[in-house]
Amino acid sequence: MTKLFCALGLHPNLKLVILSSLPDPIQVAVNQALQTRNRDILQITIGELQQEVFIALEDICNRREIFKDYLHGDKIIDKACDDSYLKHKCTKDQFCDCHTKKMKYFKRHSFPRNTSRRKKRVKPQWRYLKKKKRKSIKSDHCFICNQKWHFSKNCPKNKQAKKMAQMIRQSGIKIQKEDDIESVCSIEDKPSNSTICAIPFQFPIYSKPITIIAFIDTGAAETIMNPDVLPPEWWKPHKNEDINPTKASHQGMNPDHLLLAKQECQELQQQDLIEPSDSQWACEAFYVNKRSEQIRGKLILVINYQPLNYFLQNDKFPLPNKDLLFSSLAKARVFSKFDLKVGFWKLGILPDDRLKTGFCIPNRHFQWKVMPFGLKIAPSLFQKVMIKVFHPLMKNALVYIDDILLYSRDEESHAELLEDFKSLVHKYGIMLSERKMLINKSEIEFLGMDIKDGRYSPGPHIAQKLLKFPSKNLSFKQTQQFVGIVNYLRNFIPKVSKYLNLLTKILKKNPPLWSSSQTRAVQRLKELTKDLPPLQILADGKRIL
């Protein structure tokens, strides 16, 4: 293929011809791989195209081998119960386990209606001197298990063997051709010494209760068996030692960030906020440069506590709804906004739980003495504390985690509100950010919305984020981010669901390929978000349907 491409003059359009000459499954796999990486076939080299074809071919072959092994395992399972007592003889030379066909032992002989053509048998001489044989013998035994009072079609062993084969399929046990089925699974009531695994079909009613594993405190997994409910002999204490989500390792930082991280950790240690740690818990720390950091003019150290959050219990204190917060600002004309500085650090951590907050930078390992940023329970716990602290001002204040908005109808009442706010801040020792502080303003930005004269509209920086996205062939992550921003602005965009339905199809399982309809939806949403009209804040609890 490479030689032919070179002989024809290395024209880029020949790449499409080469790809179209391949089988259809390989074409689809190569196109999906290029779309996932957001690359065009005309931009890649012929060597990269050849490598993508080989990868797709290997993937298809591996899938074929997996299905082949799976089907081969089913054939072995079907032969697992190939015992004599499980087979019904349907014909002379054929055996099967079909229960719909009558067995030979219960088969009745039928004769033709016209019996005149039948040849008469010659009665042998001295027949009265011989003992007559009985034509049929009635039996009350099952010929499968040799037990009384049931027939073979209702034999419990037959049903038990079929259940065993069904349980093997559901359990996913892979039976090889050379394996002996009786050495892997047993259909007897009690397993023998040679049985590796006995599959139970049903649990007895009076079986022993199963121990319950629950997460206590900040994630230590222990058994909490209540001695008042169960007797002491059933109370088996258990502690899960393998609950460390990460290793104490780091991917590395660039020299500037590493120097900044060492200085910041040294300052935090001098402020008695962190301490050196020997904990088995360690989450990675790194720097980000988002819009809030750009306004602050300083990078902030972020810790990825996602592995630890997996073991933490959720706090059920509800966070306020942003749309409902603005409903109380219909008659507000004077505003003041405050942002708490390191508000989470006002919440302490018990000494026994500090080991779980461990974080690492290259060649350093620390743990927190106060509540760090990044824990999933931190916003709810901090919101609960802020509501208690500013409870006297809640009629004229909006509190959303560490953002506080004071509002009034006139400047006189707003001055009194600021005095009350000042006393509460001094009383509880709350630190405020000077750069984000805005006092006595007629127009203000709060939670990404510009508020003025009983109306609110999204900030211009949100629409600028949408314009940075490409208009076609968005990746899965880009589509998620684009849809998330549009959902934040959906109250300002008319008929937004018409365009979002086309984009959410890309986020579903087995998504379709990117088409021109998705491209038009992205372009239309960008046009609609360039000039969004403000919305009137409804008073008296009214809502827009």
PDB file of C-alpha atoms in Angstrom, residues 207-456:
ATOM      1  CA  SER A 207     -28.886 -20.011  57.457  1.00  0.00           C
ATOM      2  CA  LYS A 208     -26.396 -17.833  59.326  1.00  0.00           C
ATOM      3  CA  PRO A 209     -26.670 -14.077  58.666  1.00  0.00           C
ATOM      4  CA  ILE A 210     -24.055 -12.468  56.415  1.00  0.00           C
ATOM      5  CA  THR A 211     -21.763  -9.943  58.107  1.00  0.00           C
ATOM      6  CA  ILE A 212     -22.475  -6.346  57.055  1.00  0.00           C
ATOM      7  CA  ILE A 213     -19.619  -4.084  56.000  1.00  0.00           C
ATOM      8  CA  ALA A 214     -20.289  -0.360  56.448  1.00  0.00           C
ATOM      9  CA  PHE A 215     -18.243   2.831  56.189  1.00  0.00           C
ATOM     10  CA  ILE A 216     -17.773   4.640  59.480  1.00  0.00           C
ATOM     11  CA  ASP A 217     -16.534   8.158  60.127  1.00  0.00           C
ATOM     12  CA  THR A 218     -14.406   9.366  57.184  1.00  0.00           C
ATOM     13  CA  GLY A 219     -13.990   6.013  55.498  1.00  0.00           C
ATOM     14  CA  ALA A 220     -12.581   3.313  57.794  1.00  0.00           C
ATOM     15  CA  ALA A 221     -14.343   0.105  56.757  1.00  0.00           C
ATOM     16  CA  GLU A 222     -15.388  -1.972  59.768  1.00  0.00           C
ATOM     17  CA  THR A 223     -18.109  -4.437  60.668  1.00  0.00           C
ATOM     18  CA  ILE A 224     -20.862  -2.824  62.745  1.00  0.00           C
ATOM     19  CA  MET A 225     -22.812  -5.762  64.138  1.00  0.00           C
ATOM     20  CA  ASN A 226     -25.322  -4.579  66.720  1.00  0.00           C
ATOM     21  CA  PRO A 227     -25.022  -6.841  69.814  1.00  0.00           C
ATOM     22  CA  ASP A 228     -28.604  -5.988  70.816  1.00  0.00           C
ATOM     23  CA  VAL A 229     -29.964  -7.481  67.586  1.00  0.00           C
ATOM     24  CA  LEU A 230     -27.591 -10.437  67.127  1.00  0.00           C
ATOM     25  CA  PRO A 231     -26.040 -12.611  69.858  1.00  0.00           C
ATOM     26  CA  PRO A 232     -22.366 -12.029  70.773  1.00  0.00           C
ATOM     27  CA  GLU A 233     -21.202 -15.245  69.100  1.00  0.00           C
ATOM     28  CA  TRP A 234     -22.195 -13.750  65.706  1.00  0.00           C
ATOM     29  CA  TRP A 235     -20.325 -10.495  66.342  1.00  0.00           C
ATOM     30  CA  LYS A 236     -17.054 -10.894  64.424  1.00  0.00           C
ATOM     31  CA  PRO A 237     -15.027  -7.667  64.397  1.00  0.00           C
ATOM     32  CA  HIS A 238     -13.383  -6.973  61.056  1.00  0.00           C
ATOM     33  CA  LYS A 239     -11.186  -4.159  59.840  1.00  0.00           C
ATOM     34  CA  ASN A 240     -10.359  -3.656  56.206  1.00  0.00           C
ATOM     35  CA  GLU A 241      -6.647  -2.876  55.958  1.00  0.00           C
ATOM     36  CA  ASP A 242      -6.698  -2.552  52.167  1.00  0.00           C
ATOM     37  CA  ILE A 243      -8.530   0.774  51.909  1.00  0.00           C
ATOM     38  CA  ASN A 244      -5.612   2.948  50.765  1.00  0.00           C
ATOM     39  CA  PRO A 245      -6.785   4.433  47.456  1.00  0.00           C
ATOM     40  CA  THR A 246      -3.467   5.753  46.162  1.00  0.00           C
ATOM     41  CA  LYS A 247       0.257   5.273  46.439  1.00  0.00           C
ATOM     42  CA  ALA A 248       2.608   7.942  47.745  1.00  0.00           C
ATOM     43  CA  SER A 249       3.825   8.947  44.280  1.00  0.00           C
ATOM     44  CA  HIS A 250       3.692  12.014  42.069  1.00  0.00           C
ATOM     45  CA  GLN A 251       3.833  12.489  38.310  1.00  0.00           C
ATOM     46  CA  GLY A 252       6.154  15.457  38.672  1.00  0.00           C
ATOM     47  CA  MET A 253       6.039  19.266  38.301  1.00  0.00           C
ATOM     48  CA  ASN A 254       7.924  21.752  36.204  1.00  0.00           C
ATOM     49  CA  PRO A 255      10.746  23.538  38.087  1.00  0.00           C
ATOM     50  CA  ASP A 256       8.789  26.777  38.595  1.00  0.00           C
ATOM     51  CA  HIS A 257       5.735  25.019  40.040  1.00  0.00           C
ATOM     52  CA  LEU A 258       7.909  22.764  42.219  1.00  0.00           C
ATOM     53  CA  LEU A 259       9.702  25.746  43.756  1.00  0.00           C
ATOM     54  CA  LEU A 260       6.364  27.493  44.331  1.00  0.00           C
ATOM     55  CA  ALA A 261       4.870  24.334  45.907  1.00  0.00           C
ATOM     56  CA  LYS A 262       7.773  23.954  48.345  1.00  0.00           C
ATOM     57  CA  GLN A 263       7.462  27.595  49.420  1.00  0.00           C
ATOM     58  CA  GLU A 264       3.691  27.336  49.877  1.00  0.00           C
ATOM     59  CA  CYS A 265       3.950  24.107  51.902  1.00  0.00           C
ATOM     60  CA  GLN A 266       6.603  25.723  54.088  1.00  0.00           C
ATOM     61  CA  GLU A 267       4.295  28.691  54.749  1.00  0.00           C
ATOM     62  CA  LEU A 268       1.371  26.381  55.558  1.00  0.00           C
ATOM     63  CA  GLN A 269       3.571  24.453  57.959  1.00  0.00           C
ATOM     64  CA  GLN A 270       4.654  27.677  59.689  1.00  0.00           C
ATOM     65  CA  GLN A 271       0.966  28.655  60.050  1.00  0.00           C
ATOM     66  CA  ASP A 272       0.340  25.280  61.769  1.00  0.00           C
ATOM     67  CA  LEU A 273      -2.130  24.201  59.058  1.00  0.00           C
ATOM     68  CA  ILE A 274      -0.241  21.118  57.808  1.00  0.00           C
ATOM     69  CA  GLU A 275       2.379  18.786  59.237  1.00  0.00           C
ATOM     70  CA  PRO A 276       4.771  16.137  57.852  1.00  0.00           C
ATOM     71  CA  SER A 277       3.077  12.775  57.476  1.00  0.00           C
ATOM     72  CA  ASP A 278       3.955   9.077  57.538  1.00  0.00           C
ATOM     73  CA  SER A 279       0.455   8.085  56.447  1.00  0.00           C
ATOM     74  CA  GLN A 280      -0.291   5.419  53.860  1.00  0.00           C
ATOM     75  CA  TRP A 281      -2.741   7.865  52.291  1.00  0.00           C
ATOM     76  CA  ALA A 282      -1.379  10.241  49.680  1.00  0.00           C
ATOM     77  CA  CYS A 283      -3.206  12.218  46.993  1.00  0.00           C
ATOM     78  CA  GLU A 284      -1.500  14.193  44.248  1.00  0.00           C
ATOM     79  CA  ALA A 285      -1.179  17.994  44.453  1.00  0.00           C
ATOM     80  CA  PHE A 286      -0.749  20.287  41.433  1.00  0.00           C
ATOM     81  CA  TYR A 287      -1.371  23.872  40.249  1.00  0.00           C
ATOM     82  CA  VAL A 288      -4.221  25.243  38.097  1.00  0.00           C
ATOM     83  CA  ASN A 289      -4.643  28.620  36.422  1.00  0.00           C
ATOM     84  CA  LYS A 290      -8.378  29.284  36.030  1.00  0.00           C
ATOM     85  CA  ARG A 291     -10.338  32.536  35.900  1.00  0.00           C
ATOM     86  CA  SER A 292     -10.540  32.937  39.697  1.00  0.00           C
ATOM     87  CA  GLU A 293      -6.765  32.455  39.982  1.00  0.00           C
ATOM     88  CA  GLN A 294      -6.185  35.008  37.222  1.00  0.00           C
ATOM     89  CA  ILE A 295      -8.311  37.572  39.095  1.00  0.00           C
ATOM     90  CA  ARG A 296      -6.438  36.794  42.311  1.00  0.00           C
ATOM     91  CA  GLY A 297      -3.100  37.045  40.498  1.00  0.00           C
ATOM     92  CA  LYS A 298      -1.710  33.940  42.173  1.00  0.00           C
ATOM     93  CA  LEU A 299      -1.761  30.225  41.452  1.00  0.00           C
ATOM     94  CA  ILE A 300      -3.410  27.956  44.001  1.00  0.00           C
ATOM     95  CA  LEU A 301      -2.300  24.470  45.009  1.00  0.00           C
ATOM     96  CA  VAL A 302      -5.064  21.956  44.221  1.00  0.00           C
ATOM     97  CA  ILE A 303      -5.186  18.408  45.642  1.00  0.00           C
ATOM     98  CA  ASN A 304      -6.960  15.606  43.802  1.00  0.00           C
ATOM     99  CA  TYR A 305      -8.908  13.984  46.646  1.00  0.00           C
ATOM    100  CA  GLN A 306     -11.067  11.899  44.301  1.00  0.00           C
ATOM    101  CA  PRO A 307      -9.648   8.541  45.561  1.00  0.00           C
ATOM    102  CA  LEU A 308     -10.349   9.566  49.179  1.00  0.00           C
ATOM    103  CA  ASN A 309     -13.839  10.857  48.327  1.00  0.00           C
ATOM    104  CA  TYR A 310     -14.768   7.335  47.260  1.00  0.00           C
ATOM    105  CA  PHE A 311     -14.649   6.271  50.935  1.00  0.00           C
ATOM    106  CA  LEU A 312     -16.344   9.334  52.470  1.00  0.00           C
ATOM    107  CA  GLN A 313     -19.984   9.431  53.474  1.00  0.00           C
ATOM    108  CA  ASN A 314     -22.096  12.158  51.877  1.00  0.00           C
ATOM    109  CA  ASP A 315     -23.266  15.022  54.065  1.00  0.00           C
ATOM    110  CA  LYS A 316     -27.015  15.534  53.592  1.00  0.00           C
ATOM    111  CA  PHE A 317     -27.110  19.280  54.270  1.00  0.00           C
ATOM    112  CA  PRO A 318     -28.563  20.824  51.062  1.00  0.00           C
ATOM    113  CA  LEU A 319     -26.763  23.511  49.102  1.00  0.00           C
ATOM    114  CA  PRO A 320     -28.984  26.436  47.988  1.00  0.00           C
ATOM    115  CA  ASN A 321     -30.377  26.500  44.457  1.00  0.00           C
ATOM    116  CA  LYS A 322     -28.870  29.343  42.422  1.00  0.00           C
ATOM    117  CA  ASP A 323     -32.123  30.121  40.596  1.00  0.00           C
ATOM    118  CA  LEU A 324     -34.071  30.378  43.861  1.00  0.00           C
ATOM    119  CA  LEU A 325     -31.431  32.636  45.408  1.00  0.00           C
ATOM    120  CA  PHE A 326     -32.041  35.371  42.843  1.00  0.00           C
ATOM    121  CA  SER A 327     -35.801  35.431  43.534  1.00  0.00           C
ATOM    122  CA  SER A 328     -35.217  37.515  46.693  1.00  0.00           C
ATOM    123  CA  LEU A 329     -33.393  40.273  44.747  1.00  0.00           C
ATOM    124  CA  ALA A 330     -36.429  41.664  42.905  1.00  0.00           C
ATOM    125  CA  LYS A 331     -36.554  44.915  44.928  1.00  0.00           C
ATOM    126  CA  ALA A 332     -32.855  45.147  45.842  1.00  0.00           C
ATOM    127  CA  ARG A 333     -30.962  48.204  44.554  1.00  0.00           C
ATOM    128  CA  VAL A 334     -27.770  48.401  46.670  1.00  0.00           C
ATOM    129  CA  PHE A 335     -25.340  45.485  46.900  1.00  0.00           C
ATOM    130  CA  SER A 336     -22.117  44.460  48.629  1.00  0.00           C
ATOM    131  CA  LYS A 337     -20.188  41.280  47.888  1.00  0.00           C
ATOM    132  CA  PHE A 338     -17.617  39.489  50.050  1.00  0.00           C
ATOM    133  CA  ASP A 339     -15.516  36.415  49.490  1.00  0.00           C
ATOM    134  CA  LEU A 340     -14.147  34.493  52.440  1.00  0.00           C
ATOM    135  CA  LYS A 341     -10.429  33.869  52.448  1.00  0.00           C
ATOM    136  CA  VAL A 342      -9.508  30.227  53.130  1.00  0.00           C
ATOM    137  CA  GLY A 343     -12.873  29.677  54.788  1.00  0.00           C
ATOM    138  CA  PHE A 344     -12.533  25.904  54.928  1.00  0.00           C
ATOM    139  CA  TRP A 345      -9.465  26.274  57.147  1.00  0.00           C
ATOM    140  CA  LYS A 346     -11.729  27.437  59.991  1.00  0.00           C
ATOM    141  CA  LEU A 347     -12.952  23.835  60.356  1.00  0.00           C
ATOM    142  CA  GLY A 348     -10.595  21.531  62.245  1.00  0.00           C
ATOM    143  CA  ILE A 349      -9.985  17.782  61.830  1.00  0.00           C
ATOM    144  CA  LEU A 350      -9.676  15.251  64.629  1.00  0.00           C
ATOM    145  CA  PRO A 351      -6.097  13.986  65.147  1.00  0.00           C
ATOM    146  CA  ASP A 352      -7.103  10.390  64.362  1.00  0.00           C
ATOM    147  CA  ASP A 353      -8.491  11.399  60.955  1.00  0.00           C
ATOM    148  CA  ARG A 354      -5.625  13.623  59.826  1.00  0.00           C
ATOM    149  CA  LEU A 355      -3.770  10.662  58.296  1.00  0.00           C
ATOM    150  CA  LYS A 356      -6.471  10.321  55.628  1.00  0.00           C
ATOM    151  CA  THR A 357      -5.920  13.881  54.345  1.00  0.00           C
ATOM    152  CA  GLY A 358      -2.350  13.145  53.274  1.00  0.00           C
ATOM    153  CA  PHE A 359      -1.091  14.730  50.050  1.00  0.00           C
ATOM    154  CA  CYS A 360       2.229  14.703  48.253  1.00  0.00           C
ATOM    155  CA  ILE A 361       4.409  16.846  46.043  1.00  0.00           C
ATOM    156  CA  PRO A 362       7.727  15.566  44.618  1.00  0.00           C
ATOM    157  CA  ASN A 363       9.889  14.379  47.558  1.00  0.00           C
ATOM    158  CA  ARG A 364       7.415  15.731  50.150  1.00  0.00           C
ATOM    159  CA  HIS A 365       4.500  14.198  52.098  1.00  0.00           C
ATOM    160  CA  PHE A 366       2.147  16.224  54.349  1.00  0.00           C
ATOM    161  CA  GLN A 367      -1.228  15.961  56.078  1.00  0.00           C
ATOM    162  CA  TRP A 368      -3.770  18.612  57.060  1.00  0.00           C
ATOM    163  CA  LYS A 369      -4.778  19.773  60.527  1.00  0.00           C
ATOM    164  CA  VAL A 370      -7.758  21.724  59.133  1.00  0.00           C
ATOM    165  CA  MET A 371     -10.407  21.021  56.495  1.00  0.00           C
ATOM    166  CA  PRO A 372      -8.690  21.056  53.060  1.00  0.00           C
ATOM    167  CA  PHE A 373     -10.198  22.046  49.734  1.00  0.00           C
ATOM    168  CA  GLY A 374     -11.265  19.154  47.509  1.00  0.00           C
ATOM    169  CA  LEU A 375     -13.182  16.911  49.925  1.00  0.00           C
ATOM    170  CA  LYS A 376     -16.719  16.238  48.725  1.00  0.00           C
ATOM    171  CA  ILE A 377     -18.168  16.815  52.203  1.00  0.00           C
ATOM    172  CA  ALA A 378     -16.422  20.186  52.664  1.00  0.00           C
ATOM    173  CA  PRO A 379     -18.996  22.419  50.841  1.00  0.00           C
ATOM    174  CA  SER A 380     -21.983  20.992  52.728  1.00  0.00           C
ATOM    175  CA  LEU A 381     -20.262  21.175  56.116  1.00  0.00           C
ATOM    176  CA  PHE A 382     -19.054  24.719  55.479  1.00  0.00           C
ATOM    177  CA  GLN A 383     -22.488  25.844  54.237  1.00  0.00           C
ATOM    178  CA  LYS A 384     -24.023  24.500  57.441  1.00  0.00           C
ATOM    179  CA  VAL A 385     -21.561  26.534  59.527  1.00  0.00           C
ATOM    180  CA  MET A 386     -22.091  29.722  57.492  1.00  0.00           C
ATOM    181  CA  ILE A 387     -25.864  29.534  57.924  1.00  0.00           C
ATOM    182  CA  LYS A 388     -25.406  29.347  61.706  1.00  0.00           C
ATOM    183  CA  VAL A 389     -22.926  32.245  61.773  1.00  0.00           C
ATOM    184  CA  PHE A 390     -24.933  34.660  59.579  1.00  0.00           C
ATOM    185  CA  HIS A 391     -28.379  33.591  60.737  1.00  0.00           C
ATOM    186  CA  PRO A 392     -29.274  37.129  62.045  1.00  0.00           C
ATOM    187  CA  LEU A 393     -28.666  38.615  58.545  1.00  0.00           C
ATOM    188  CA  MET A 394     -30.322  35.979  56.362  1.00  0.00           C
ATOM    189  CA  LYS A 395     -33.269  38.263  55.496  1.00  0.00           C
ATOM    190  CA  ASN A 396     -30.924  40.570  53.570  1.00  0.00           C
ATOM    191  CA  ALA A 397     -28.052  38.248  52.681  1.00  0.00           C
ATOM    192  CA  LEU A 398     -27.328  35.430  50.246  1.00  0.00           C
ATOM    193  CA  VAL A 399     -24.771  32.873  51.383  1.00  0.00           C
ATOM    194  CA  TYR A 400     -23.423  30.328  48.922  1.00  0.00           C
ATOM    195  CA  ILE A 401     -20.511  28.457  50.534  1.00  0.00           C
ATOM    196  CA  ASP A 402     -17.785  31.160  50.747  1.00  0.00           C
ATOM    197  CA  ASP A 403     -19.562  33.846  48.651  1.00  0.00           C
ATOM    198  CA  ILE A 404     -21.727  36.371  50.540  1.00  0.00           C
ATOM    199  CA  LEU A 405     -24.007  38.999  48.975  1.00  0.00           C
ATOM    200  CA  LEU A 406     -25.627  41.736  51.089  1.00  0.00           C
ATOM    201  CA  TYR A 407     -28.550  43.625  49.493  1.00  0.00           C
ATOM    202  CA  SER A 408     -30.881  46.459  50.524  1.00  0.00           C
ATOM    203  CA  ARG A 409     -33.474  48.804  49.026  1.00  0.00           C
ATOM    204  CA  ASP A 410     -31.609  52.019  49.892  1.00  0.00           C
ATOM    205  CA  GLU A 411     -28.207  53.156  51.095  1.00  0.00           C
ATOM    206  CA  GLU A 412     -29.284  53.957  54.675  1.00  0.00           C
ATOM    207  CA  SER A 413     -30.530  50.465  55.445  1.00  0.00           C
ATOM    208  CA  HIS A 414     -27.501  49.062  53.656  1.00  0.00           C
ATOM    209  CA  ALA A 415     -25.130  50.966  55.958  1.00  0.00           C
ATOM    210  CA  GLU A 416     -26.812  49.425  59.023  1.00  0.00           C
ATOM    211  CA  LEU A 417     -26.564  46.000  57.386  1.00  0.00           C
ATOM    212  CA  LEU A 418     -22.817  46.461  56.858  1.00  0.00           C
ATOM    213  CA  GLU A 419     -22.326  47.325  60.553  1.00  0.00           C
ATOM    214  CA  ASP A 420     -24.094  44.148  61.643  1.00  0.00           C
ATOM    215  CA  PHE A 421     -22.029  42.137  59.166  1.00  0.00           C
ATOM    216  CA  LYS A 422     -18.818  43.701  60.496  1.00  0.00           C
ATOM    217  CA  SER A 423     -19.629  42.708  64.072  1.00  0.00           C
ATOM    218  CA  LEU A 424     -20.269  39.081  63.103  1.00  0.00           C
ATOM    219  CA  VAL A 425     -17.009  38.894  61.140  1.00  0.00           C
ATOM    220  CA  HIS A 426     -15.002  40.180  64.130  1.00  0.00           C
ATOM    221  CA  LYS A 427     -16.870  37.910  66.530  1.00  0.00           C
ATOM    222  CA  TYR A 428     -16.048  34.678  64.684  1.00  0.00           C
ATOM    223  CA  GLY A 429     -12.646  35.702  63.298  1.00  0.00           C
ATOM    224  CA  ILE A 430     -13.585  35.380  59.629  1.00  0.00           C
ATOM    225  CA  MET A 431     -11.022  36.546  57.056  1.00  0.00           C
ATOM    226  CA  LEU A 432     -12.260  38.321  53.905  1.00  0.00           C
ATOM    227  CA  SER A 433     -10.530  38.665  50.545  1.00  0.00           C
ATOM    228  CA  GLU A 434      -9.694  42.319  49.858  1.00  0.00           C
ATOM    229  CA  ARG A 435      -9.403  41.929  46.068  1.00  0.00           C
ATOM    230  CA  LYS A 436     -12.864  40.388  45.682  1.00  0.00           C
ATOM    231  CA  MET A 437     -14.610  42.818  48.040  1.00  0.00           C
ATOM    232  CA  LEU A 438     -17.223  45.182  46.491  1.00  0.00           C
ATOM    233  CA  ILE A 439     -19.190  47.567  48.752  1.00  0.00           C
ATOM    234  CA  ASN A 440     -22.238  49.773  48.072  1.00  0.00           C
ATOM    235  CA  LYS A 441     -22.684  49.022  44.355  1.00  0.00           C
ATOM    236  CA  SER A 442     -25.804  49.435  42.215  1.00  0.00           C
ATOM    237  CA  GLU A 443     -24.642  46.720  39.799  1.00  0.00           C
ATOM    238  CA  ILE A 444     -22.779  43.605  40.870  1.00  0.00           C
ATOM    239  CA  GLU A 445     -21.722  40.171  39.670  1.00  0.00           C
ATOM    240  CA  PHE A 446     -22.671  37.194  41.837  1.00  0.00           C
ATOM    241  CA  LEU A 447     -22.309  33.502  40.945  1.00  0.00           C
ATOM    242  CA  GLY A 448     -21.537  34.343  37.313  1.00  0.00           C
ATOM    243  CA  MET A 449     -24.602  36.612  36.865  1.00  0.00           C
ATOM    244  CA  ASP A 450     -24.737  40.406  36.495  1.00  0.00           C
ATOM    245  CA  ILE A 451     -27.504  41.852  38.731  1.00  0.00           C
ATOM    246  CA  LYS A 452     -28.962  45.350  38.261  1.00  0.00           C
ATOM    247  CA  ASP A 453     -32.402  46.982  38.798  1.00  0.00           C
ATOM    248  CA  GLY A 454     -34.217  43.713  39.486  1.00  0.00           C
ATOM    249  CA  ARG A 455     -32.768  41.953  36.441  1.00  0.00           C
ATOM    250  CA  TYR A 456     -29.958  39.486  35.976  1.00  0.00           C
TER     251      TYR A 456
END
